[in-house]
PDB file of C-alpha atoms in Angstrom:
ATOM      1  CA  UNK A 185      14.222  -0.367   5.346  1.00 41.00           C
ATOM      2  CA  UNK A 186      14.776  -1.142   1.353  1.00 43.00           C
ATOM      3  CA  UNK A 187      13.566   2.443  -0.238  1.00 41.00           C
ATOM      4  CA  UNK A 188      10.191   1.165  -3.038  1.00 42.00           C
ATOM      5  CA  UNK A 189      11.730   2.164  -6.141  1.00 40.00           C
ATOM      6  CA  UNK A 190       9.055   2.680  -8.912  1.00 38.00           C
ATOM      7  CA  UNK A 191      10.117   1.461 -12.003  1.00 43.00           C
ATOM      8  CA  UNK A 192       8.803   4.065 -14.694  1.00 42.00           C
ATOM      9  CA  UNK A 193       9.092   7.259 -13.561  1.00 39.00           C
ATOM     10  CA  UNK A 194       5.662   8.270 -15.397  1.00 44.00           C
ATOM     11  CA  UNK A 195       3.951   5.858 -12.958  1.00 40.00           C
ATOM     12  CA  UNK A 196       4.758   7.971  -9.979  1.00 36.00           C
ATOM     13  CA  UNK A 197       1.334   9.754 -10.151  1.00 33.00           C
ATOM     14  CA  UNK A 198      -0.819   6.830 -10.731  1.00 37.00           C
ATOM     15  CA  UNK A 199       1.201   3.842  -8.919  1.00 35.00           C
ATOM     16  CA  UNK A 200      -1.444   1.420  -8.324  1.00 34.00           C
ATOM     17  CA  UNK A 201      -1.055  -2.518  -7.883  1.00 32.00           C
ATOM     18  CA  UNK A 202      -1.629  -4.432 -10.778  1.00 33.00           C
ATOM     19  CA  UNK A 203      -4.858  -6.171 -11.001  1.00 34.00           C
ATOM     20  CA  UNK A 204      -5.152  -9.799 -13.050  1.00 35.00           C
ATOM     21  CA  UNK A 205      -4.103 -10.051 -16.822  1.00 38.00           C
ATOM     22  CA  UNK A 206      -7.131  -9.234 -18.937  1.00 40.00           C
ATOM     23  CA  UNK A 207      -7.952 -12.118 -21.366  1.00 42.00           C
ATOM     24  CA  UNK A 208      -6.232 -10.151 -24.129  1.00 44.00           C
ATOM     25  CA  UNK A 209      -2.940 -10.078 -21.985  1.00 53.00           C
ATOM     26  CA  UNK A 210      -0.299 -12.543 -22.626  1.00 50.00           C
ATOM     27  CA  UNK A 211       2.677 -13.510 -20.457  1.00 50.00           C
ATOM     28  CA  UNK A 212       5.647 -15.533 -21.727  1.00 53.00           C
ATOM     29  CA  UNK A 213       8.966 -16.432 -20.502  1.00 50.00           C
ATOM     30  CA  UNK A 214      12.871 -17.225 -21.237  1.00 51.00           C
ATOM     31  CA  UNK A 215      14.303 -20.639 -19.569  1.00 48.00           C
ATOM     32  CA  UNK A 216      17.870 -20.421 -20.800  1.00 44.00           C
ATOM     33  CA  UNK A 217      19.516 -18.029 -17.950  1.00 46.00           C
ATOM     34  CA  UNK A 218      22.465 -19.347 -15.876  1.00 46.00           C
ATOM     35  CA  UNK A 219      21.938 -21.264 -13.087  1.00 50.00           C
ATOM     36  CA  UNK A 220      24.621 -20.460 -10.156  1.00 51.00           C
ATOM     37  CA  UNK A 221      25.441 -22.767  -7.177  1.00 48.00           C
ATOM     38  CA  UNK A 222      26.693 -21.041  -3.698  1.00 47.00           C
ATOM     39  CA  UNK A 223      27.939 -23.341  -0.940  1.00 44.00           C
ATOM     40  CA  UNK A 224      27.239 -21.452   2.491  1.00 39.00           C
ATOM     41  CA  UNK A 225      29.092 -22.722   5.461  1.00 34.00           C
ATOM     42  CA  UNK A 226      28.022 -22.270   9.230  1.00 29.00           C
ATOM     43  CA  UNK A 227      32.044 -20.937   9.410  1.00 33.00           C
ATOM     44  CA  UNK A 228      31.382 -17.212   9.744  1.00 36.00           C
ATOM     45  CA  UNK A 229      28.895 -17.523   6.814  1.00 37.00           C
ATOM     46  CA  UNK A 230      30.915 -17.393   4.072  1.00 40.00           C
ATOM     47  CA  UNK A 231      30.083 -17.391   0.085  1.00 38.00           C
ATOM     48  CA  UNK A 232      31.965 -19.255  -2.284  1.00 37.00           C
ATOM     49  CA  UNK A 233      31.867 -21.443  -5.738  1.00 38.00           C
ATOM     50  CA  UNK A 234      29.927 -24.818  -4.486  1.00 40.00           C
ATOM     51  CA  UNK A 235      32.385 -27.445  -4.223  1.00 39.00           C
ATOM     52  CA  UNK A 236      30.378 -29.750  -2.085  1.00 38.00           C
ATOM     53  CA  UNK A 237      32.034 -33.129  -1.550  1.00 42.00           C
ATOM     54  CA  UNK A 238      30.086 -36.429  -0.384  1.00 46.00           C
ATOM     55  CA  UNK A 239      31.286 -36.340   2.930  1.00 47.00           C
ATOM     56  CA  UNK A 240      30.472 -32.799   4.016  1.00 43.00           C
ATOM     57  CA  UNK A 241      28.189 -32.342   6.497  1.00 47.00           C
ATOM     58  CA  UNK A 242      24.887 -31.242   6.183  1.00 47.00           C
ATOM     59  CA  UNK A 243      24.616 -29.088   8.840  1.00 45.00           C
ATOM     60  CA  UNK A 244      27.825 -27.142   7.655  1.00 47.00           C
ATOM     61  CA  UNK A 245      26.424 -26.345   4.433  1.00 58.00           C
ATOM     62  CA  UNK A 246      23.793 -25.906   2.133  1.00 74.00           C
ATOM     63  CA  UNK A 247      23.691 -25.707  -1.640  1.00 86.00           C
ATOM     64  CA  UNK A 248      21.878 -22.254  -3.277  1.00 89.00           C
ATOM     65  CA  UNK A 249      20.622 -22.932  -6.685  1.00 92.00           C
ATOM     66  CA  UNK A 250      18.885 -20.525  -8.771  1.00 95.00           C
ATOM     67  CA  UNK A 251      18.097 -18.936 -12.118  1.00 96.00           C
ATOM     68  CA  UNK A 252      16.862 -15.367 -13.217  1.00 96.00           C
ATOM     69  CA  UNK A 253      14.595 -15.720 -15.721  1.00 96.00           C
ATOM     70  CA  UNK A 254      12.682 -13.033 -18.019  1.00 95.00           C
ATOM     71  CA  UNK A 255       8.976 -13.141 -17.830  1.00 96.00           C
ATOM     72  CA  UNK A 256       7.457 -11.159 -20.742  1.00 96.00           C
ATOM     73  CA  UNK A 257       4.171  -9.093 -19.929  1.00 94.00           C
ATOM     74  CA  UNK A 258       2.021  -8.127 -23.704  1.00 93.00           C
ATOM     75  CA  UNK A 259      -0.972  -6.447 -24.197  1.00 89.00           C
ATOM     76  CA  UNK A 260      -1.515  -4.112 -27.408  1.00 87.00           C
ATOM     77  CA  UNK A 261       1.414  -1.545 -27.589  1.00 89.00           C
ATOM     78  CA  UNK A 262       2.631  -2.367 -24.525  1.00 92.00           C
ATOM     79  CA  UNK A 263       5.784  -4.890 -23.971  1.00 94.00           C
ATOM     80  CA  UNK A 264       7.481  -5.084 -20.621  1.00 95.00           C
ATOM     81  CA  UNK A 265       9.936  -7.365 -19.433  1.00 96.00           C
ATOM     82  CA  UNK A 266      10.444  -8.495 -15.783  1.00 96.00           C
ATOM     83  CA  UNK A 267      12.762 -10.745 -14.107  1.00 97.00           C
ATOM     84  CA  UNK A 268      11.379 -13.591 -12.151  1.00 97.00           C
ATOM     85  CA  UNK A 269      13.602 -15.689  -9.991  1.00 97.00           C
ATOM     86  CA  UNK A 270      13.470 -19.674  -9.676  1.00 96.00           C
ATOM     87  CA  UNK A 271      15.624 -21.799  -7.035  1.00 95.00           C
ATOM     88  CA  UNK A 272      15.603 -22.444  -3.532  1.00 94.00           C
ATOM     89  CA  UNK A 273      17.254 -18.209  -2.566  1.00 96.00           C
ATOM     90  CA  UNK A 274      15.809 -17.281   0.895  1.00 96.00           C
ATOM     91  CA  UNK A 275      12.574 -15.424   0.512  1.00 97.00           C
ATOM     92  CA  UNK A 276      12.262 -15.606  -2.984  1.00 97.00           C
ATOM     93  CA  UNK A 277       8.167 -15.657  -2.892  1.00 97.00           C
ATOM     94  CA  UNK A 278       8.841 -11.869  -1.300  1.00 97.00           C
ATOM     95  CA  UNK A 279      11.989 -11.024  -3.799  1.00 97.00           C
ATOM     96  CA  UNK A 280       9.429 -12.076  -6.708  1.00 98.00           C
ATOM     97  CA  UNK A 281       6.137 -10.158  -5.521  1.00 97.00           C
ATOM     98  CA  UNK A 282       8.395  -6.655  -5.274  1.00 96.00           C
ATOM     99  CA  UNK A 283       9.843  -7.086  -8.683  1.00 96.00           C
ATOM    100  CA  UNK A 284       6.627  -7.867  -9.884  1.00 96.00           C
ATOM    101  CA  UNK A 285       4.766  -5.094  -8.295  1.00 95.00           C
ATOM    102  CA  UNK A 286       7.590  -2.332  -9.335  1.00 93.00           C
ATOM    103  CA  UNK A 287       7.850  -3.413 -12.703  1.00 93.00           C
ATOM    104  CA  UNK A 288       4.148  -3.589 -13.563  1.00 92.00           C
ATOM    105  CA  UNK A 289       3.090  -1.344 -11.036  1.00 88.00           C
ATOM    106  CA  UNK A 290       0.147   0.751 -12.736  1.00 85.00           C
ATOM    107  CA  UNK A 291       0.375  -0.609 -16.266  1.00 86.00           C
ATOM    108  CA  UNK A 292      -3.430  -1.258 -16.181  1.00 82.00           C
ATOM    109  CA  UNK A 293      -3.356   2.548 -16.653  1.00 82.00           C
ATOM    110  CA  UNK A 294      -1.595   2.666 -19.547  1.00 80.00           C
ATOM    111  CA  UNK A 295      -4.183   3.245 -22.130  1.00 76.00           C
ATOM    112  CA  UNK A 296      -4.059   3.178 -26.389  1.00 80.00           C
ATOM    113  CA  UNK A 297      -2.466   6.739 -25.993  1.00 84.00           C
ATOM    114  CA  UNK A 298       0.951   4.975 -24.925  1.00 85.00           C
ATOM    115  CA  UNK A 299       3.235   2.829 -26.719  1.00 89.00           C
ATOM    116  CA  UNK A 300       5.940   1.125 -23.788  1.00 91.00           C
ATOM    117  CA  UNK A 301       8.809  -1.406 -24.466  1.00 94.00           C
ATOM    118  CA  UNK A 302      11.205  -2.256 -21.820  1.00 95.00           C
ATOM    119  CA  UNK A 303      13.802  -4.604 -21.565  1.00 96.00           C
ATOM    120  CA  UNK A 304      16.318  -6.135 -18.965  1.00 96.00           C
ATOM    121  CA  UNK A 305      19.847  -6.314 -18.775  1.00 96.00           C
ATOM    122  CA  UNK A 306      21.196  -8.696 -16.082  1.00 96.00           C
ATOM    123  CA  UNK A 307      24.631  -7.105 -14.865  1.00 96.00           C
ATOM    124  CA  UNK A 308      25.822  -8.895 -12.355  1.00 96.00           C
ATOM    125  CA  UNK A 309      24.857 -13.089 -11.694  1.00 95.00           C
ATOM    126  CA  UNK A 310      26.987 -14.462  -8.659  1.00 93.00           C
ATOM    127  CA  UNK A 311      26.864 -16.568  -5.934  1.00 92.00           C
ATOM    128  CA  UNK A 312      26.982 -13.444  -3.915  1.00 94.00           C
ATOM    129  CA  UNK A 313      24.646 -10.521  -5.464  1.00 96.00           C
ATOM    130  CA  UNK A 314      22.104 -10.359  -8.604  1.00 97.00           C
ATOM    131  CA  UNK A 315      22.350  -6.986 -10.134  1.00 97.00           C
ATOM    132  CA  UNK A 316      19.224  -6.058 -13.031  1.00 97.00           C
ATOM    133  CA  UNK A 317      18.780  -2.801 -14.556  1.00 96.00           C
ATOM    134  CA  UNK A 318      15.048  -2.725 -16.504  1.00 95.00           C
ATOM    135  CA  UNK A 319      15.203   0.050 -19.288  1.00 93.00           C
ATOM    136  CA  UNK A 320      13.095   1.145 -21.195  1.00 93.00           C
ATOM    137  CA  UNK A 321      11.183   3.997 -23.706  1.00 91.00           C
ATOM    138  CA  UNK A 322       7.217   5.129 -23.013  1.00 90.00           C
ATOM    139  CA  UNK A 323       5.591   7.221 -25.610  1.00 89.00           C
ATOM    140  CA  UNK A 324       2.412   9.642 -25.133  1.00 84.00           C
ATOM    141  CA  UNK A 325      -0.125  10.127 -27.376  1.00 78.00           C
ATOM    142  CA  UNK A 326       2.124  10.098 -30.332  1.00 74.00           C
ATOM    143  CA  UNK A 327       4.900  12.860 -28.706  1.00 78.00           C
ATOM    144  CA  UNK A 328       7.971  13.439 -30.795  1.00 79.00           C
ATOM    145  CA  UNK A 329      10.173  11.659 -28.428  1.00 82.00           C
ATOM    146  CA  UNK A 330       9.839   8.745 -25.975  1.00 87.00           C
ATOM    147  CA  UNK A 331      10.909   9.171 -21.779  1.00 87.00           C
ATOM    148  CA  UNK A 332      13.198   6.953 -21.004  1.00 88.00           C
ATOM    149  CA  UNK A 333      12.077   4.561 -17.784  1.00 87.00           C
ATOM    150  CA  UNK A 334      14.373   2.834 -15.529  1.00 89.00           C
ATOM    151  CA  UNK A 335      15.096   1.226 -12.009  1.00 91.00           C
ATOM    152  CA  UNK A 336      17.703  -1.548 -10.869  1.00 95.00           C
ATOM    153  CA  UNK A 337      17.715  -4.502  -7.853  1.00 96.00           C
ATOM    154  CA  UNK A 338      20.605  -5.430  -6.353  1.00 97.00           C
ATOM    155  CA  UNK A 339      20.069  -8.734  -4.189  1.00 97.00           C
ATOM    156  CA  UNK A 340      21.727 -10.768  -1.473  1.00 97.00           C
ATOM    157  CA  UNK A 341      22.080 -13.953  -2.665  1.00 96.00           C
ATOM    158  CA  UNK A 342      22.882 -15.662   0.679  1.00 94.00           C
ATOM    159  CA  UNK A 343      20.030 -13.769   2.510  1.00 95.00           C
ATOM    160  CA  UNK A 344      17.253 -13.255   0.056  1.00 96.00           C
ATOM    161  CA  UNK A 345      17.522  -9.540   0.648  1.00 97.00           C
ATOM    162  CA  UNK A 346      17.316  -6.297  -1.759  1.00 96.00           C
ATOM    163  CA  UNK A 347      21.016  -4.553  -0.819  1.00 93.00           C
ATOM    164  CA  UNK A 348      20.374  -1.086   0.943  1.00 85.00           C
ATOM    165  CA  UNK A 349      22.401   1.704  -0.337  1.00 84.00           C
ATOM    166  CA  UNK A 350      24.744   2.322   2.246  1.00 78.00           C
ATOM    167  CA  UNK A 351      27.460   5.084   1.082  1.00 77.00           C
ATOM    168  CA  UNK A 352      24.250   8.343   0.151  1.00 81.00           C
ATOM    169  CA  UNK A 353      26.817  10.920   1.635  1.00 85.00           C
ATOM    170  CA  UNK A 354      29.774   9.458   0.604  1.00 88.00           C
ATOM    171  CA  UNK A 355      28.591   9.084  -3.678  1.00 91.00           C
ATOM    172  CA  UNK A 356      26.720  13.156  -3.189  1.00 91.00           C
ATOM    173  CA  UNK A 357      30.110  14.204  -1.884  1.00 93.00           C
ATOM    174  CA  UNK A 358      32.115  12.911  -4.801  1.00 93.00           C
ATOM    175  CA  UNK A 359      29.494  13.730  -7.122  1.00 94.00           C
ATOM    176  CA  UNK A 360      29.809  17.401  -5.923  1.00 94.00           C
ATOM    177  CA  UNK A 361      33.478  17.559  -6.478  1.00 95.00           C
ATOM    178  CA  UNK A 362      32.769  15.541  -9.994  1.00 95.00           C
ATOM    179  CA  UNK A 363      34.650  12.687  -9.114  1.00 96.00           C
ATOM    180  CA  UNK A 364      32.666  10.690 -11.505  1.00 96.00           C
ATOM    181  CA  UNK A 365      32.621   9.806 -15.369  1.00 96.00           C
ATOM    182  CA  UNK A 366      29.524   9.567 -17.681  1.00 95.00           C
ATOM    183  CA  UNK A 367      29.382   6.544 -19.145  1.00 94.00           C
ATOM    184  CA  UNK A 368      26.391   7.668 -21.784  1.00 90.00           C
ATOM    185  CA  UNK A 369      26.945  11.214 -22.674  1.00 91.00           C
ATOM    186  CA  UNK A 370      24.691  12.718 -24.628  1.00 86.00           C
ATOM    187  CA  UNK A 371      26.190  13.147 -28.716  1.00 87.00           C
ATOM    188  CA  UNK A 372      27.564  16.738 -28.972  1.00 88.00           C
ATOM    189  CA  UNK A 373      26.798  17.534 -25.644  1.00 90.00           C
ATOM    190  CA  UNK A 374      29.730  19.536 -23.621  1.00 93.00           C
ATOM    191  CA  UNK A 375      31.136  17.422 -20.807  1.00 94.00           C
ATOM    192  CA  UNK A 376      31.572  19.864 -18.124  1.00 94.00           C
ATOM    193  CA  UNK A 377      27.654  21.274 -18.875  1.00 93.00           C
ATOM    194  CA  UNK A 378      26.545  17.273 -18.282  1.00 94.00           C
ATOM    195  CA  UNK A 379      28.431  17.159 -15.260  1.00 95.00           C
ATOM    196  CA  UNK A 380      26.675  20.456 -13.763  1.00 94.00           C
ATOM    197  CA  UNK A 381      23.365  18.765 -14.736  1.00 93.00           C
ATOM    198  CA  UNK A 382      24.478  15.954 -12.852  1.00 93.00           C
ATOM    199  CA  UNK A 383      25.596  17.583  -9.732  1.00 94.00           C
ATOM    200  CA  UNK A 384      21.980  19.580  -9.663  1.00 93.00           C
ATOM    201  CA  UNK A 385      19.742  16.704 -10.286  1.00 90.00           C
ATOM    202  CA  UNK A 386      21.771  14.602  -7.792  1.00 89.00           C
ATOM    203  CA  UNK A 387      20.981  16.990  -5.261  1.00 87.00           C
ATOM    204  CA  UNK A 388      17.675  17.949  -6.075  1.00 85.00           C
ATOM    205  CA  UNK A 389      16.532  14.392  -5.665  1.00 75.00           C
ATOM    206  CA  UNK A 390      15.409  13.328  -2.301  1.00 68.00           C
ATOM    207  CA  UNK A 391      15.813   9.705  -3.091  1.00 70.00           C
ATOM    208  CA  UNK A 392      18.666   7.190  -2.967  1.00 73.00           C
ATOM    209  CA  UNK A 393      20.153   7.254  -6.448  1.00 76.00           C
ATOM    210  CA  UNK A 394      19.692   3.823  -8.871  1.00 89.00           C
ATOM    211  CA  UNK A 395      22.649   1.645  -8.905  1.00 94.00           C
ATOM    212  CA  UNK A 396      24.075  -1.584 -10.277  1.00 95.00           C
ATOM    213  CA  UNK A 397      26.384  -4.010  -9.727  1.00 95.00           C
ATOM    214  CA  UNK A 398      29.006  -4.983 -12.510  1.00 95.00           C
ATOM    215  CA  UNK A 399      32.660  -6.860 -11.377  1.00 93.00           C
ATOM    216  CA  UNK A 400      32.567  -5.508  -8.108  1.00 91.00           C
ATOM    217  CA  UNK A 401      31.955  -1.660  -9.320  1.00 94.00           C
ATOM    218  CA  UNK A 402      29.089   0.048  -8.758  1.00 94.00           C
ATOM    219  CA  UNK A 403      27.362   2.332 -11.205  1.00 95.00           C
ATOM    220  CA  UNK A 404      24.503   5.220 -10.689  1.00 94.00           C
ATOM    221  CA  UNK A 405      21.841   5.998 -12.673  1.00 92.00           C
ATOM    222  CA  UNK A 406      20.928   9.767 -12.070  1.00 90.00           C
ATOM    223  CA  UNK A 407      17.938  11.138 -13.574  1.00 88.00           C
ATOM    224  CA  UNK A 408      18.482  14.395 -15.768  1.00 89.00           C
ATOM    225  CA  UNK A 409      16.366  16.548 -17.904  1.00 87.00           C
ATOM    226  CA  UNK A 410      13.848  14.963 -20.750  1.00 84.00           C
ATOM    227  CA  UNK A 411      16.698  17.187 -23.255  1.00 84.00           C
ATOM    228  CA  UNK A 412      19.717  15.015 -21.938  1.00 86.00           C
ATOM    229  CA  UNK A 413      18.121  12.092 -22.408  1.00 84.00           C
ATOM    230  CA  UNK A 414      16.130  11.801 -19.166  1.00 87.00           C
ATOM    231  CA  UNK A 415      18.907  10.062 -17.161  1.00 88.00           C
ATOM    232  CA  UNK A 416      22.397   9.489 -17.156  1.00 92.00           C
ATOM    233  CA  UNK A 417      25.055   6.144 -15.837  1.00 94.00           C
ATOM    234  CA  UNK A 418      27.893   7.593 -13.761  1.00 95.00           C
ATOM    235  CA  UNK A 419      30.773   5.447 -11.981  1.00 95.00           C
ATOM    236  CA  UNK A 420      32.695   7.264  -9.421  1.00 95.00           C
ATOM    237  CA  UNK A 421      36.700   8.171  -9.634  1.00 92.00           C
ATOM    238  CA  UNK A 422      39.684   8.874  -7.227  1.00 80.00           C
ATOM    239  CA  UNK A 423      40.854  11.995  -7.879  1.00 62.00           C
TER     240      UNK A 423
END
């Protein structure tokens, strides 16, 4: 069972599901995303580039079609983008409610005391997986620095499904022995102390770690102290 991940981490005390837009709220969205075409055959269900000739059968395959596109949620201070998908991807009705609801989860309790912009990155687009990282900054009340918020989906393409993190034992032991690199560090912060933080908020967490998808590699997103910039992006190593 896919693990809920709650998009800002600020929510996690006052996760609610988001009511209907005020009429002050405006939504908007972006049409020019890639489209991708899959071609999956009956043959051991197989992905690959769609190449579908005029006399294939149609009962040996069928043609997946589909955009991400970035719907864009305003009200006041607060700007949040989401991704939306469009196309004929299996369960996509159920892909789009959960992005929805753990993207805008509890934003109707965002008052005038916060300022929020986030912003997504899509990482990976194939006719295999759709990787999205949403990142953004929240400010309270006027506080000298913003938290940084941020989740990512990885989905199945050829089943409509979010991907379950398979390897949890696998990335902590690594992670122990620092078999990893940090993509962001901190400026003028000492590698070896941001791996240590690493390693301790890795285990502290009780929760699958955030990951995405880029070229086949897969990259975490550990959460850190507010000081270290309130997460971190590792990718693993062989050492």
């Amino acid at each position: 069972m896919r693990k809920k991940l709650l998009l800002p981490l600020l929510f996690l005390a006052m996760m609610a599901t988001l009511t209907a837009c005020k009429e002050n709220d405006s939504i908007s969205h972006e049409d020019d995303r890639i489209t991708i075409k899959a071609d999956i055959t009956s043959e051991g269900g197989d992905l690959s580039v769609a190449s579908a000739t005029e006399d294939a059968k149609e009962d040996e395959s069928e043609v997946i079609s589909y955009e991400v596109k970035t719907e864009l949620y305003e009200k006041d201070q607060i700007s949040i983008e989401y991704p939306v998908l469009e196309g004929n991807i299996p369960n996509i009705d159920q892909l789009n409610s959960t992005l929805y609801e753990e993207n805008m989860g509890g934003v109707e309790y965002l008052t005038d005391f916060y300022t929020l912009e986030q912003k997504i990155e899509i990482k990976e687009q194939s006719d295999e997986i759709i990787s999205i990282v949403c990142k953004g900054y929240c400010t309270y009340n006027n506080a000298s620095y913003p938290l940084a918020i941020f989740t990512a989906f990885n989905i199945d393409v050829k089943n409509g499904t979010f991907i379950e993190f398979q390897d949890h034992e696998q990335v902590r032991e690594k992670v122990n022995n620092k078999e990893f690199e940090i993509l962001d560090l901190p400026e003028g912060m000492d590698l070896e102390a941001a791996k240590d933080e690493v390693v301790m908020n890795y285990n502290l967490s009780s929760a699958f770690p955030m990951y995405y998808i880029q070229d086949g590699v897969e990259y975490y997103m550990v959460p850190v102290s507010h000081e270290s910039g309130d997460n971190m992006t590792i990718v693993l190593t062989e050492e």
